Coordinates of C-alpha atoms in Angstrom, one line a residue:
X15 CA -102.2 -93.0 -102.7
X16 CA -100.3 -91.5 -105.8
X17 CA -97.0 -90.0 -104.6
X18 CA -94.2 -89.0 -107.3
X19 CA -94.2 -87.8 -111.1
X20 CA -96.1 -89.9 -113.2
X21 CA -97.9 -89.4 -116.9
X22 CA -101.5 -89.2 -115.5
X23 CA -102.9 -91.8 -118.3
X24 CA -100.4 -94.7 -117.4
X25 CA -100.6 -95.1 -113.8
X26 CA -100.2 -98.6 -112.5
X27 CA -104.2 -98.7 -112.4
X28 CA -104.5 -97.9 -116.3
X29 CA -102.2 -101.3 -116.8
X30 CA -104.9 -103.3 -114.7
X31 CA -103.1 -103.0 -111.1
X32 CA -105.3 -102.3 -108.9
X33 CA -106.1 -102.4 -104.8
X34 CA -102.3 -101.2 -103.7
X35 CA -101.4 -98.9 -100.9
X36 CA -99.1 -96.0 -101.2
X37 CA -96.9 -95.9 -105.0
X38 CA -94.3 -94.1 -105.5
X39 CA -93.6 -93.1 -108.9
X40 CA -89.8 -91.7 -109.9
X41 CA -88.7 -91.0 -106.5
X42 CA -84.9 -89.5 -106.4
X43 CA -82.3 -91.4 -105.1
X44 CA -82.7 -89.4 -101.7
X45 CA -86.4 -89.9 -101.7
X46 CA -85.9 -93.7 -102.2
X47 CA -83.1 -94.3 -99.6
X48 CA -85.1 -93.0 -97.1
X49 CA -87.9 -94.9 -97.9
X50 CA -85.7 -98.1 -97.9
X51 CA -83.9 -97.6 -94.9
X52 CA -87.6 -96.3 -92.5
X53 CA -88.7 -100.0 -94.0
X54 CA -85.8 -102.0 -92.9
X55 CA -84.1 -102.8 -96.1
X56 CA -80.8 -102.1 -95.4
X57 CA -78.4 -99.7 -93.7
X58 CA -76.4 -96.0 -94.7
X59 CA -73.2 -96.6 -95.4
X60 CA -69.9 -94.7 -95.9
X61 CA -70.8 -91.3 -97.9
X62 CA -74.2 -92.2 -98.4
X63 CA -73.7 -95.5 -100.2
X64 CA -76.8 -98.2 -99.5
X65 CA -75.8 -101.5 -97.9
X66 CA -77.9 -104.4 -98.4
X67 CA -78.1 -107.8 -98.6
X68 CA -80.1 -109.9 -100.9
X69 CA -81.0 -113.0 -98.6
X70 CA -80.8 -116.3 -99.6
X71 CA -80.3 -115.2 -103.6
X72 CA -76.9 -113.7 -104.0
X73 CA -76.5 -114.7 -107.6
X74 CA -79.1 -115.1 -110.5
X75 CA -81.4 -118.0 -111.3
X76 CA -80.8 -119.1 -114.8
X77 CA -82.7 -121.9 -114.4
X78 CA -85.6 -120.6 -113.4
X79 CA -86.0 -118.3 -116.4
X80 CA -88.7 -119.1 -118.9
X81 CA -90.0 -117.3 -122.0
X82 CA -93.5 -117.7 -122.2
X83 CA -94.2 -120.1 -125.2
X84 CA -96.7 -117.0 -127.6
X85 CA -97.1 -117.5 -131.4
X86 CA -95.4 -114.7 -132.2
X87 CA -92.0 -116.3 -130.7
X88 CA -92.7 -119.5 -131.2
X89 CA -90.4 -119.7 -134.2
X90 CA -87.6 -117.1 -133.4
X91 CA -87.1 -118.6 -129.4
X92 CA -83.9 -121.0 -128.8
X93 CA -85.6 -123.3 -127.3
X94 CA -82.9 -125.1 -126.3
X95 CA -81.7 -122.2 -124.2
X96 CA -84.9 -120.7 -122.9
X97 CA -87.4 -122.7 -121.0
X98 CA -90.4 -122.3 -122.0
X99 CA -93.8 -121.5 -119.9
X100 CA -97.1 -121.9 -121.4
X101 CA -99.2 -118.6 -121.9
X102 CA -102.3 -120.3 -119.5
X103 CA -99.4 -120.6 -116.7
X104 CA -98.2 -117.3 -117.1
X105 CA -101.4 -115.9 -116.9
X106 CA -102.8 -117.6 -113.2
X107 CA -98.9 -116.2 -112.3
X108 CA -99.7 -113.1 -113.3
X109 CA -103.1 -112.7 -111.6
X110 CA -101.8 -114.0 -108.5
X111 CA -98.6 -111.7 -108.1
X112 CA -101.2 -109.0 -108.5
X113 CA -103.9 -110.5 -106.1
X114 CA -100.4 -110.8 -103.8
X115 CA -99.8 -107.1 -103.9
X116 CA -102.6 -105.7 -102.9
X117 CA -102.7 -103.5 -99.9
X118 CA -98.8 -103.3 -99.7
X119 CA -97.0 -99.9 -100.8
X120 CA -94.7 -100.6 -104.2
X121 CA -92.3 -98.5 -106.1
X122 CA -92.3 -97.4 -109.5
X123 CA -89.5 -96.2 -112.1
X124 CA -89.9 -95.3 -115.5
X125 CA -86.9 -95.7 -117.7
X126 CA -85.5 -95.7 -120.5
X127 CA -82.7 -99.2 -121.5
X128 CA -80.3 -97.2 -124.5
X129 CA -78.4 -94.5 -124.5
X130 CA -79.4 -94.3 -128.6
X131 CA -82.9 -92.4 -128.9
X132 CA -83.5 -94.2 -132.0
X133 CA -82.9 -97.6 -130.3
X134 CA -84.0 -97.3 -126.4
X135 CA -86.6 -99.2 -125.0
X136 CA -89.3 -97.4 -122.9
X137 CA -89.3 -99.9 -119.4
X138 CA -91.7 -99.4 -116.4
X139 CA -89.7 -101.1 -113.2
X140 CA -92.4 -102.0 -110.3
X141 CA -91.0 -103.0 -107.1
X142 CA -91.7 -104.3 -104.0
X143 CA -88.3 -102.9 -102.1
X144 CA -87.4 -99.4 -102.2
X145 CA -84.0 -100.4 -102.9
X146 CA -84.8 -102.5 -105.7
X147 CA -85.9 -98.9 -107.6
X148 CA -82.7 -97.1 -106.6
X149 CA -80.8 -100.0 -108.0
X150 CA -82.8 -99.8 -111.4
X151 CA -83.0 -96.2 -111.3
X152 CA -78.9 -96.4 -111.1
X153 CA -78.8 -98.7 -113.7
X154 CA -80.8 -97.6 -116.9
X155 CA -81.2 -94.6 -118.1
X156 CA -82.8 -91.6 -116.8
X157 CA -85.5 -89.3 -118.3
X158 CA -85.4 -85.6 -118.1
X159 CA -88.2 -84.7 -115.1
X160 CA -90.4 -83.4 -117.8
X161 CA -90.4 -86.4 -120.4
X162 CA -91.6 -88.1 -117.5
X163 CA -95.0 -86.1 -118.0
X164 CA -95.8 -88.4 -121.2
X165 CA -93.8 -91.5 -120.6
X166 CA -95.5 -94.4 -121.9
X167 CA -93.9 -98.2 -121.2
X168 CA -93.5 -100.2 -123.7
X169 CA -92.5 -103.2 -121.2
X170 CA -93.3 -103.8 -117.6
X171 CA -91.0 -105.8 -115.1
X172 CA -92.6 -106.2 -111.7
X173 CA -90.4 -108.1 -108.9
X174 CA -92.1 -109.3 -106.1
X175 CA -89.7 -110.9 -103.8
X176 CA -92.0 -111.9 -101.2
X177 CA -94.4 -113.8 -103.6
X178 CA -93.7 -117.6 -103.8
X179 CA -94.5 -119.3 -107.0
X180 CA -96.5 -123.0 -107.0
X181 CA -94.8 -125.3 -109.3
X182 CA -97.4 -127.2 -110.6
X183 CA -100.1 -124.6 -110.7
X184 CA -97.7 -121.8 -112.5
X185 CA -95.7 -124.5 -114.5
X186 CA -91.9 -123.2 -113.4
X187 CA -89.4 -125.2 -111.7
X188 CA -89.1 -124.0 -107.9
X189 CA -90.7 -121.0 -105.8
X190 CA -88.3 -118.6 -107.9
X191 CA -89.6 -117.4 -111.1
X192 CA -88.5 -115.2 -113.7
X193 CA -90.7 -115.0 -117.0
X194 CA -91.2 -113.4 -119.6
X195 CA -93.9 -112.8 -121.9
X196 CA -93.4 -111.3 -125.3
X197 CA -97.3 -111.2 -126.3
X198 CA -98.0 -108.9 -123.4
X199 CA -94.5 -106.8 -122.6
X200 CA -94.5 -108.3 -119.1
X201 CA -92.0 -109.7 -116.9
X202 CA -92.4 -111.2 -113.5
X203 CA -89.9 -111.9 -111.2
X204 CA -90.5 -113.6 -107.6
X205 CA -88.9 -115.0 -104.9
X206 CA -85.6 -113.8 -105.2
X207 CA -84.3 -110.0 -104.4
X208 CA -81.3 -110.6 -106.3
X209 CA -80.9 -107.3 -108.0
X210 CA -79.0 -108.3 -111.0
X211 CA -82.1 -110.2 -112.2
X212 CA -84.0 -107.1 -113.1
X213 CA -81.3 -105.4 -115.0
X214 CA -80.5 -108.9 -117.1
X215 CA -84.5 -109.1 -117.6
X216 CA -83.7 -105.7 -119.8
X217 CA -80.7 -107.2 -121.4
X218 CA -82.9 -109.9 -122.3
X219 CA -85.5 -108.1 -124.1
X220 CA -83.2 -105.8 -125.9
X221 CA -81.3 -109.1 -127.0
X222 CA -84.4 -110.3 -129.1
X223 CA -85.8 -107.2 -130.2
X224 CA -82.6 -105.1 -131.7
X225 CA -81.4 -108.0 -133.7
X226 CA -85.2 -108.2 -135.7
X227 CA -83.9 -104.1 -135.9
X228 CA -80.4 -105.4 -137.6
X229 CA -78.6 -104.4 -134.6
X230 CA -76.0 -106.1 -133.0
X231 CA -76.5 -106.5 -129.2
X232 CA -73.7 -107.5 -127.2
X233 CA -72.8 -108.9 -123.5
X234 CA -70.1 -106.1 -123.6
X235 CA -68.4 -103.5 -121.9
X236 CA -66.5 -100.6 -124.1
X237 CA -64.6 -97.4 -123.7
X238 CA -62.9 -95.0 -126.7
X239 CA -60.0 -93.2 -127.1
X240 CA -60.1 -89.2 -125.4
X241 CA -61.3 -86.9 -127.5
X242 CA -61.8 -89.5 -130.1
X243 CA -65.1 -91.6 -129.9
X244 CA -64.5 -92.8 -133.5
X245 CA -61.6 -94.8 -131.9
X246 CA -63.6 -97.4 -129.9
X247 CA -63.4 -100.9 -128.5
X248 CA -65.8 -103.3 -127.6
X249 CA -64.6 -106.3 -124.5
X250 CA -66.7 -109.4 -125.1
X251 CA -67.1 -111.7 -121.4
X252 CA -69.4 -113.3 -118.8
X253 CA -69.2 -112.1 -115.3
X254 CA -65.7 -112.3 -113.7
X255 CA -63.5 -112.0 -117.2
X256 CA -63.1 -108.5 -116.3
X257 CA -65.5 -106.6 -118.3
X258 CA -66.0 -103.6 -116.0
X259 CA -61.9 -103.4 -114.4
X260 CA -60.7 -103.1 -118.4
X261 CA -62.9 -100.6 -119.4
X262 CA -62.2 -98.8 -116.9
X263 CA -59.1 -97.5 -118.1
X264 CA -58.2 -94.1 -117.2
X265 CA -56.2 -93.3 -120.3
X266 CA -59.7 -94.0 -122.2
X267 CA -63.4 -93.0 -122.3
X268 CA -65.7 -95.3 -120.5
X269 CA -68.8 -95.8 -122.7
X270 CA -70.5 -98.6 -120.1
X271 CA -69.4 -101.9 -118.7
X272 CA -72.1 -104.6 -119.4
X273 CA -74.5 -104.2 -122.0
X274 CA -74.6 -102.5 -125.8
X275 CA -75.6 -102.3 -129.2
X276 CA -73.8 -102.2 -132.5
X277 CA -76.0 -100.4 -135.0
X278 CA -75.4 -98.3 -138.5
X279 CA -74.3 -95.5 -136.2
X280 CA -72.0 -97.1 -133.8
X281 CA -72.3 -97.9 -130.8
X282 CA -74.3 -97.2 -127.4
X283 CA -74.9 -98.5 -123.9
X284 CA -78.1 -99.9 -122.6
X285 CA -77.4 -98.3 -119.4
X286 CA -76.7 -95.6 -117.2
X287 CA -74.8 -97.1 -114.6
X288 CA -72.1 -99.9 -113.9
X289 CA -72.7 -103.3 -111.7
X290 CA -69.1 -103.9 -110.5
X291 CA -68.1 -107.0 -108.5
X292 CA -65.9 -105.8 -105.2
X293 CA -64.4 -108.9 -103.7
X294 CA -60.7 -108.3 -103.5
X295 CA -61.3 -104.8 -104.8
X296 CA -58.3 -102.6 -103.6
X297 CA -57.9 -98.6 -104.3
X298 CA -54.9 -99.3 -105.7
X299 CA -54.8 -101.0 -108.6
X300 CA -58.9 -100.2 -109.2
X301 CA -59.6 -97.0 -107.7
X302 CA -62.3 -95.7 -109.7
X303 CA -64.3 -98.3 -109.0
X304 CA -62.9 -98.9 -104.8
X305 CA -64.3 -94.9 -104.7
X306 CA -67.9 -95.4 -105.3
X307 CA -68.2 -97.8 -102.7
X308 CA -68.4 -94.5 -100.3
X309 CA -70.3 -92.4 -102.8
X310 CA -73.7 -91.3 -102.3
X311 CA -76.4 -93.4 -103.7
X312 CA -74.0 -96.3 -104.8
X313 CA -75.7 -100.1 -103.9
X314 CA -73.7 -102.1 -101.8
X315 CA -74.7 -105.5 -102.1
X316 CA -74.0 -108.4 -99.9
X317 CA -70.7 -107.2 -98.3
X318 CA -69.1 -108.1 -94.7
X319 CA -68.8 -104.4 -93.1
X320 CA -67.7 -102.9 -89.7
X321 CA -71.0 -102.6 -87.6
X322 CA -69.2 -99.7 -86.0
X323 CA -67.1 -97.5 -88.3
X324 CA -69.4 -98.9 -91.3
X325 CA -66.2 -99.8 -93.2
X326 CA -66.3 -102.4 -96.0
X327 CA -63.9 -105.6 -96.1
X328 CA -63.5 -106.2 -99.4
X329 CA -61.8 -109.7 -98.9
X330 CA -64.6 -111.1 -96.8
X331 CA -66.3 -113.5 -99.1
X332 CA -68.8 -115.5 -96.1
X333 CA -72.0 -113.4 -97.6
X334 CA -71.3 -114.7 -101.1
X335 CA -68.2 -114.6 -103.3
X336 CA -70.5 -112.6 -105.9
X337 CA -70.2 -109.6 -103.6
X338 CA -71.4 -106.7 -106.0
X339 CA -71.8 -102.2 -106.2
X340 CA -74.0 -100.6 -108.5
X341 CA -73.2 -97.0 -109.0
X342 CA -74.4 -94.5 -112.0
X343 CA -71.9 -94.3 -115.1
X344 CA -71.2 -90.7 -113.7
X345 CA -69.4 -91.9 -110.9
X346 CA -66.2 -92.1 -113.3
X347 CA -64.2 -89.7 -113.4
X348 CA -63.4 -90.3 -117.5
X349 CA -66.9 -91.9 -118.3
X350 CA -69.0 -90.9 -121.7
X351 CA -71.8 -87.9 -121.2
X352 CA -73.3 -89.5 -123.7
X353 CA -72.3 -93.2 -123.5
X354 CA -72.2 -93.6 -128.1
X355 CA -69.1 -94.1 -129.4
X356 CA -68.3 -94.8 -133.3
X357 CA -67.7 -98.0 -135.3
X358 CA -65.4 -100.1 -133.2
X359 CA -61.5 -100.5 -134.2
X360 CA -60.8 -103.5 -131.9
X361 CA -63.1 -106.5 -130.8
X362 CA -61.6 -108.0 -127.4
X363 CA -63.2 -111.4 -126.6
X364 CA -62.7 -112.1 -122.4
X365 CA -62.0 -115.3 -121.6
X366 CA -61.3 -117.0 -117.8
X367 CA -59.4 -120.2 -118.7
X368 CA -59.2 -122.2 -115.1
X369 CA -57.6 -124.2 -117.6
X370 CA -54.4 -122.5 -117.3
X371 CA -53.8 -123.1 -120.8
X372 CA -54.7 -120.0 -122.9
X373 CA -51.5 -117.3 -123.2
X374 CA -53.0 -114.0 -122.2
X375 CA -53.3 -112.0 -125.5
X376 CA -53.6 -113.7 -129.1
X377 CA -54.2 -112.1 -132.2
X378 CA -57.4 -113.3 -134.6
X379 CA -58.3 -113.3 -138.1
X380 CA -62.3 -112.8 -138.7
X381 CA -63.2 -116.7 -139.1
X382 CA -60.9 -117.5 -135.9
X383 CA -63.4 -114.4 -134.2
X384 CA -66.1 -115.8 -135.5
X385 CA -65.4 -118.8 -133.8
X386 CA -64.4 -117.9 -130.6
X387 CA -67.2 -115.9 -130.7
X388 CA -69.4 -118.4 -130.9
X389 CA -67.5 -121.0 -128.9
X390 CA -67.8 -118.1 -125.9
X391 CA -65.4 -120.5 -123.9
X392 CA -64.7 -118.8 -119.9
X393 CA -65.0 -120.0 -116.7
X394 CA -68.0 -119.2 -114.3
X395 CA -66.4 -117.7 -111.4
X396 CA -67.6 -118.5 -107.5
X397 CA -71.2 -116.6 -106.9
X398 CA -72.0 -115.2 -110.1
X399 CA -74.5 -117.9 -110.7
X400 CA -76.6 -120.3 -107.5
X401 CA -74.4 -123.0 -106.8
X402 CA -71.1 -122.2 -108.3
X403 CA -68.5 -121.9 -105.4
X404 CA -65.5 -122.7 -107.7
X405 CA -64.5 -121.4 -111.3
X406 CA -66.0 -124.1 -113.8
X407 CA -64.8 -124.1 -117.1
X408 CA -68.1 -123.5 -119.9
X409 CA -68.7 -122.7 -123.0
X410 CA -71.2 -119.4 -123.4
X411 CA -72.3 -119.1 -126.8
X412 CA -71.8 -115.6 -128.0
X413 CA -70.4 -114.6 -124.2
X414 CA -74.0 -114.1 -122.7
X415 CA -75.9 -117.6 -123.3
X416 CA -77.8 -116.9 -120.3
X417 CA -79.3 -113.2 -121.8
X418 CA -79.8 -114.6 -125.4
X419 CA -83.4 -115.4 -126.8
X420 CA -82.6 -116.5 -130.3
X421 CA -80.4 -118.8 -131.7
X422 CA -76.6 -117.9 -131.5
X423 CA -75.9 -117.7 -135.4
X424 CA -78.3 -115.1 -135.4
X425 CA -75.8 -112.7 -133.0
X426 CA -72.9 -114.4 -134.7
X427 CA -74.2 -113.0 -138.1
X428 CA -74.8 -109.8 -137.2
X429 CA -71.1 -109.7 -135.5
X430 CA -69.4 -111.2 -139.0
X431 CA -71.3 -108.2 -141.0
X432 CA -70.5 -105.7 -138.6
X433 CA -66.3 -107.0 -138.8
X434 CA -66.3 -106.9 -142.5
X435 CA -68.4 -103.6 -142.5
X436 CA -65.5 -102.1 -139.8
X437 CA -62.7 -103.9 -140.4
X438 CA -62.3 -104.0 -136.7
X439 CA -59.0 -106.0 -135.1
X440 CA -59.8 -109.0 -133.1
X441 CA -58.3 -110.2 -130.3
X442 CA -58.7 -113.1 -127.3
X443 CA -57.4 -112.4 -124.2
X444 CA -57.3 -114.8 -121.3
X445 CA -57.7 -113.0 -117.5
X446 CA -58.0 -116.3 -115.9
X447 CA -55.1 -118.8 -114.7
X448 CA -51.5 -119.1 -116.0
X449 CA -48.6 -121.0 -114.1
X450 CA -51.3 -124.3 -113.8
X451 CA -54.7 -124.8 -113.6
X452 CA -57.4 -123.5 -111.0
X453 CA -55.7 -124.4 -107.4
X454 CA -51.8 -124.7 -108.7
X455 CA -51.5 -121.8 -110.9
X456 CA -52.5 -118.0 -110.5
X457 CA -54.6 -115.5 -112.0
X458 CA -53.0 -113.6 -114.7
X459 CA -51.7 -110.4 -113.3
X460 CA -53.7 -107.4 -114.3
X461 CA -50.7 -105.1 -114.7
X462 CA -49.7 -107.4 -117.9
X463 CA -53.4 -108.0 -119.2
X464 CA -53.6 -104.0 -119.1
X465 CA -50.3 -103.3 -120.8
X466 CA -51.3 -105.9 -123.1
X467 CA -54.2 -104.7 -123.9
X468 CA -53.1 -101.2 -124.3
X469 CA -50.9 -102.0 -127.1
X470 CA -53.8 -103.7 -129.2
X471 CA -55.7 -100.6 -128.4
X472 CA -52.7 -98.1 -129.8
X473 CA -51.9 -100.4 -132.5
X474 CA -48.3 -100.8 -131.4
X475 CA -48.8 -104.4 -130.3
X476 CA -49.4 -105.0 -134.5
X477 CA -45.8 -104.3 -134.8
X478 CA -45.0 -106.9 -132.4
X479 CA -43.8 -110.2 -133.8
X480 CA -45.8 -113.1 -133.1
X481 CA -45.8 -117.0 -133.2
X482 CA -48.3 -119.7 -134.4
X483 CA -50.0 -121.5 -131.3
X484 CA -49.4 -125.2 -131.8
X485 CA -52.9 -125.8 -130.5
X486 CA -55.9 -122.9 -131.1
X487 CA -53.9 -121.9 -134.2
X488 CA -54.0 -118.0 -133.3
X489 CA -51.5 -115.8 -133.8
X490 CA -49.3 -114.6 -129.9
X491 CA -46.5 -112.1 -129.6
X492 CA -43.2 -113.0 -128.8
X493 CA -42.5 -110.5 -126.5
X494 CA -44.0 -106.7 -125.3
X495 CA -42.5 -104.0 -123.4
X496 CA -43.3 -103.9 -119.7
X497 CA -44.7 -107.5 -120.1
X498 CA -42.7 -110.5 -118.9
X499 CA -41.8 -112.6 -121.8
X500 CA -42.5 -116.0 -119.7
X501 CA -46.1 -115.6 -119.7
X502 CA -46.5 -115.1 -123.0
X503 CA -46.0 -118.9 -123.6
X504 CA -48.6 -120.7 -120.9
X505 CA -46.0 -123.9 -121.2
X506 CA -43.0 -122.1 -119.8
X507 CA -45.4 -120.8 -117.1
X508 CA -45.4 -124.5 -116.1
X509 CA -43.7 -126.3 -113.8
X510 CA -44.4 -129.7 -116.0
X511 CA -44.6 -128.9 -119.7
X512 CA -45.6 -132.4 -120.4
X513 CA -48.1 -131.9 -117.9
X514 CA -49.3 -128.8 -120.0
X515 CA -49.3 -130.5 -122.8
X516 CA -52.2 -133.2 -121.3
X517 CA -54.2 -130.2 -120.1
X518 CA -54.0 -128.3 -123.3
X519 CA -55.1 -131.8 -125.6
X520 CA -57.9 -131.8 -122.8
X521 CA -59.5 -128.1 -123.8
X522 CA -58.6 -128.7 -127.6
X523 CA -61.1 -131.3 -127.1
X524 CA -63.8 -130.0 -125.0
X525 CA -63.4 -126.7 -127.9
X526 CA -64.3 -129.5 -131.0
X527 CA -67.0 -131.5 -128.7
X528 CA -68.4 -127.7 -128.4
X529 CA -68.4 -126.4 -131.8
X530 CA -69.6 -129.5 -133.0
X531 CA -73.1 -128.0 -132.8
X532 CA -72.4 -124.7 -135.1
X533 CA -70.8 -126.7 -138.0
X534 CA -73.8 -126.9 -139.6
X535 CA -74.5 -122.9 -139.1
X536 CA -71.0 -121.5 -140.5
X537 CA -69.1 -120.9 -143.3
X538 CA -65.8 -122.7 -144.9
X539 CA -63.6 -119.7 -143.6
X540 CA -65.1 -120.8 -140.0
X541 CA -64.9 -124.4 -140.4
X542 CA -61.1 -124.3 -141.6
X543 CA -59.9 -122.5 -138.2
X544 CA -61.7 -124.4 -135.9
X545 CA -60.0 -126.6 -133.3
X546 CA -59.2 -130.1 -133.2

């Protein structure tokens, strides 16, 4: 049975699936929390917020990701980065995730990933758990009722948690499969109901298709000035570099928190919602964000809450340390209506040094951007990622290695042309350790990374004076209202400067071992600033 809005000539049966039960096309959130919660699928929390859990999968599966090996990639796929699967494998996966599904009841949502009409990509979500649809249907962008009428998908995503791949006869690595197949706009997902997966499988795409389209796309979050879009910033960073807390700024306009483009116009979120990590969260110093976790509709994944009074503990990491919400862009009191901003005036690259070494705001030229950029040095922090229980220090090409089809020169291109084009400011700032490495020292405060990075933002910082870092080269400032001079220089944060000293030769060398790879891909402005 058909139940929902749907354009009659691109029901799941006109794309070859067949033999279903019920589908349920572009239910509202109501509709689809009550579906999830008469199947089990979690519980109704605190003003109407959803609270699951996603099982054994409370991070994503990078290693089980493959892009399935077409001609018409064969040439433009990192390899290196992207397993491949071959198109005869794909297919038998394909016809058995159908075969699979039939008889059960699945959920579809028809969206749209980019706020930019010119740019957005037409995705068709299918999914096995209710849940799963509210989660995508918070985060991409929704149609108007009535575009739904003629929506036609250009790419279809169907996540089948229950379905457990067969190595050997679907050529992927373990039971969990994500893959993705250029040739036919198809991606499957099985075996894991981590949600973040479906929303990364957009990011994905839009990653190889906007750069053959010139545009820039970027593992971003950014925000403007208010009542002055033309005054925007961009905050390069992996997952737990505080993407979402910093653009979240209540003296600015929140344009999105994750995922954009840079094109001729400006630039504009892939999505409509925010995917916020909540461990430690406290009203306090993040209340926009500690607020949706009671708001109606928001996802609330793998947290510890009180059976009884349904209240959250935000410091309870024994689910998963990756503890996440997922609430519309709307939920912000000074988010974008229309999530564009103009030509960005200031780059910020996030890093997480567990390092303890990086000072936490430095000043670059366009080469030293360039190379940070493509360095993308962080830390992966505890649950983000299977496995990780402690922050490890990596090097992310591009910040978003993980979400990047083609080679990185190709993003790091289009990010030199869009500086020059701009003349946008760049700067690094470090929200990981300072005081010592991961286990002595502590994480940078956020009051100082925010003042900090409000007076890059206003310009005032500019004015600042600054010194030459004896080992990365960059430019720091001396000293900043409201900011305590000390931690501007990591060494004087030490206990044991000589002790510093060893752990800052240690990362100038892991940076040169890194980069070693892109020397052949830059210019002589890049090659001159780069480390060691």
């Amino acid at each position: 049975m058909t139940i929902g809005r749907v354009n009659p000539a691109k029901r799941l049966e006109d794309q070859g699936i067949t033999g279903l039960g019920n589908v349920y096309y572009n239910l509202l959130e109501p509709a689809l929390i009550e579906e999830a919660l008469k199947r089990g699928e979690g519980t109704l929390g605190k003003g109407g917020a959803f609270y699951c859990s996603t099982g054994k999968h409370t991070g994503r599966s990078p290693k089980d990701k493959h892009v399935v090996r077409t001609p018409d990639v064969e040439d433009t796929i990192w390899w290196e980065n992207n397993k491949p699967m071959e198109p005869e494998k794909f297919d038998v996966l394909h016809a058995d995730m159908l075969e699979h599904m039939k008889g059960k009841d699945y959920f579809v949502e028809d969206l749209y990933g980019g706020a930019d009409p010119e740019h957005r990509l037409y995705v068709r979500m299918v999914t096995e758990l209710a849940w799963h649809s509210l989660f995508m249907r918070t985060m991409l962008r929704r149609p108007e009722r009535e575009e739904l009428d003629t929506f036609a998908p250009d790419w279809t995503i169907v996540n089948c948690p229950s379905f457990k791949a067969d190595p050997e006869r679907h050529g992927c690595r373990t039971e969990t499969v994500i893959a993705l197949n250029f040739a036919k706009k198809t991606i499957l997902i099985a075996n894991t109901a981590y949600a973040g997966e479906n929303k990364k499988g957009v990011f994905t795409l839009l990653n190889y298709i906007l750069p053959g389209e010139g545009i820039m796309a970027m593992h971003c979050s950014a925000n403007h000035a208010i009542g002055n879009p033309d005054d925007s910033a961009v905050f390069f960073g992996l997952s737990g570099t505080g993407k979402t807390t910093l653009s979240a700024d209540p003296s600015r306009v929140l344009i999105g928190d994750d995922e954009h483009g840079w094109s001729d116009n400006g630039i504009f979120n892939f999505e409509g919602g925010c995917y916020a990590k909540t461990i430690n969260l406290s009203k306090e110093a993040e209340p926009d964000i500690y607020n949706t976790c009671s708001m109606f509709g928001t996802v609330v994944e793998n947290m510890v809450y009180d059976p009884e009074t349904l209240e959250l503990d935000f410091t309870d990491s024994s689910l998963t340390e990756n503890m996440r919400c997922a609430y519309p862009l709307h939920y912000i009191n000074n988010a974008s209506d229309t999530a564009l901003g103009g030509q960005p005036k200031n780059v910020i690259m996030l890093t997480c040094d567990a390092y303890g070494v990086l000072p936490p705001i430095a000043r670059l030229t366009p080469a030293q951007a360039m190379y940070h950029f493509l360095s993308g040095f962080t830390s992966k922090t505890p649950g983000t990622e299977v496995g990780v229980t402690e922050p490890i220090p990596t090097f992310s090409t591009c910040f978003g290695a993980p979400f990047m089809p083609r080679r990185p020169e190709v993003y790091g291109k289009l990010l030199a042309e869009r500086i020059a084009k701009t003349g946008a400011s760049c700067w690094l700032v470090n929200t990981g350790w300072t005081g010592g490495a991961f286990g002595v020292g502590k994480r940078m405060p956020i009051k100082a990374t925010r003042a900090l990075l409000t007076g890059a933002l206003d310009g005032s910082l500019n004015n600042a004076e600054f010194r030459k870092d004896p080992n990365f080269g960059f430019d720091v400032p001396v000293a900043v209202h409201d900011v305590d001079t000390t931690l501007l220089d990591p060494r004087a944060t030490w206990a044991d400067g000589a002790a510093y000293d060893a752990q800052a030769k240690k990362l100038v060398e892991m940076f040169a071992e890194n980069f070693a790879q892109y020397v052949p891909y830059v210019d002589d402005e890049v090659k001159a600033v780069a480390i060691g």
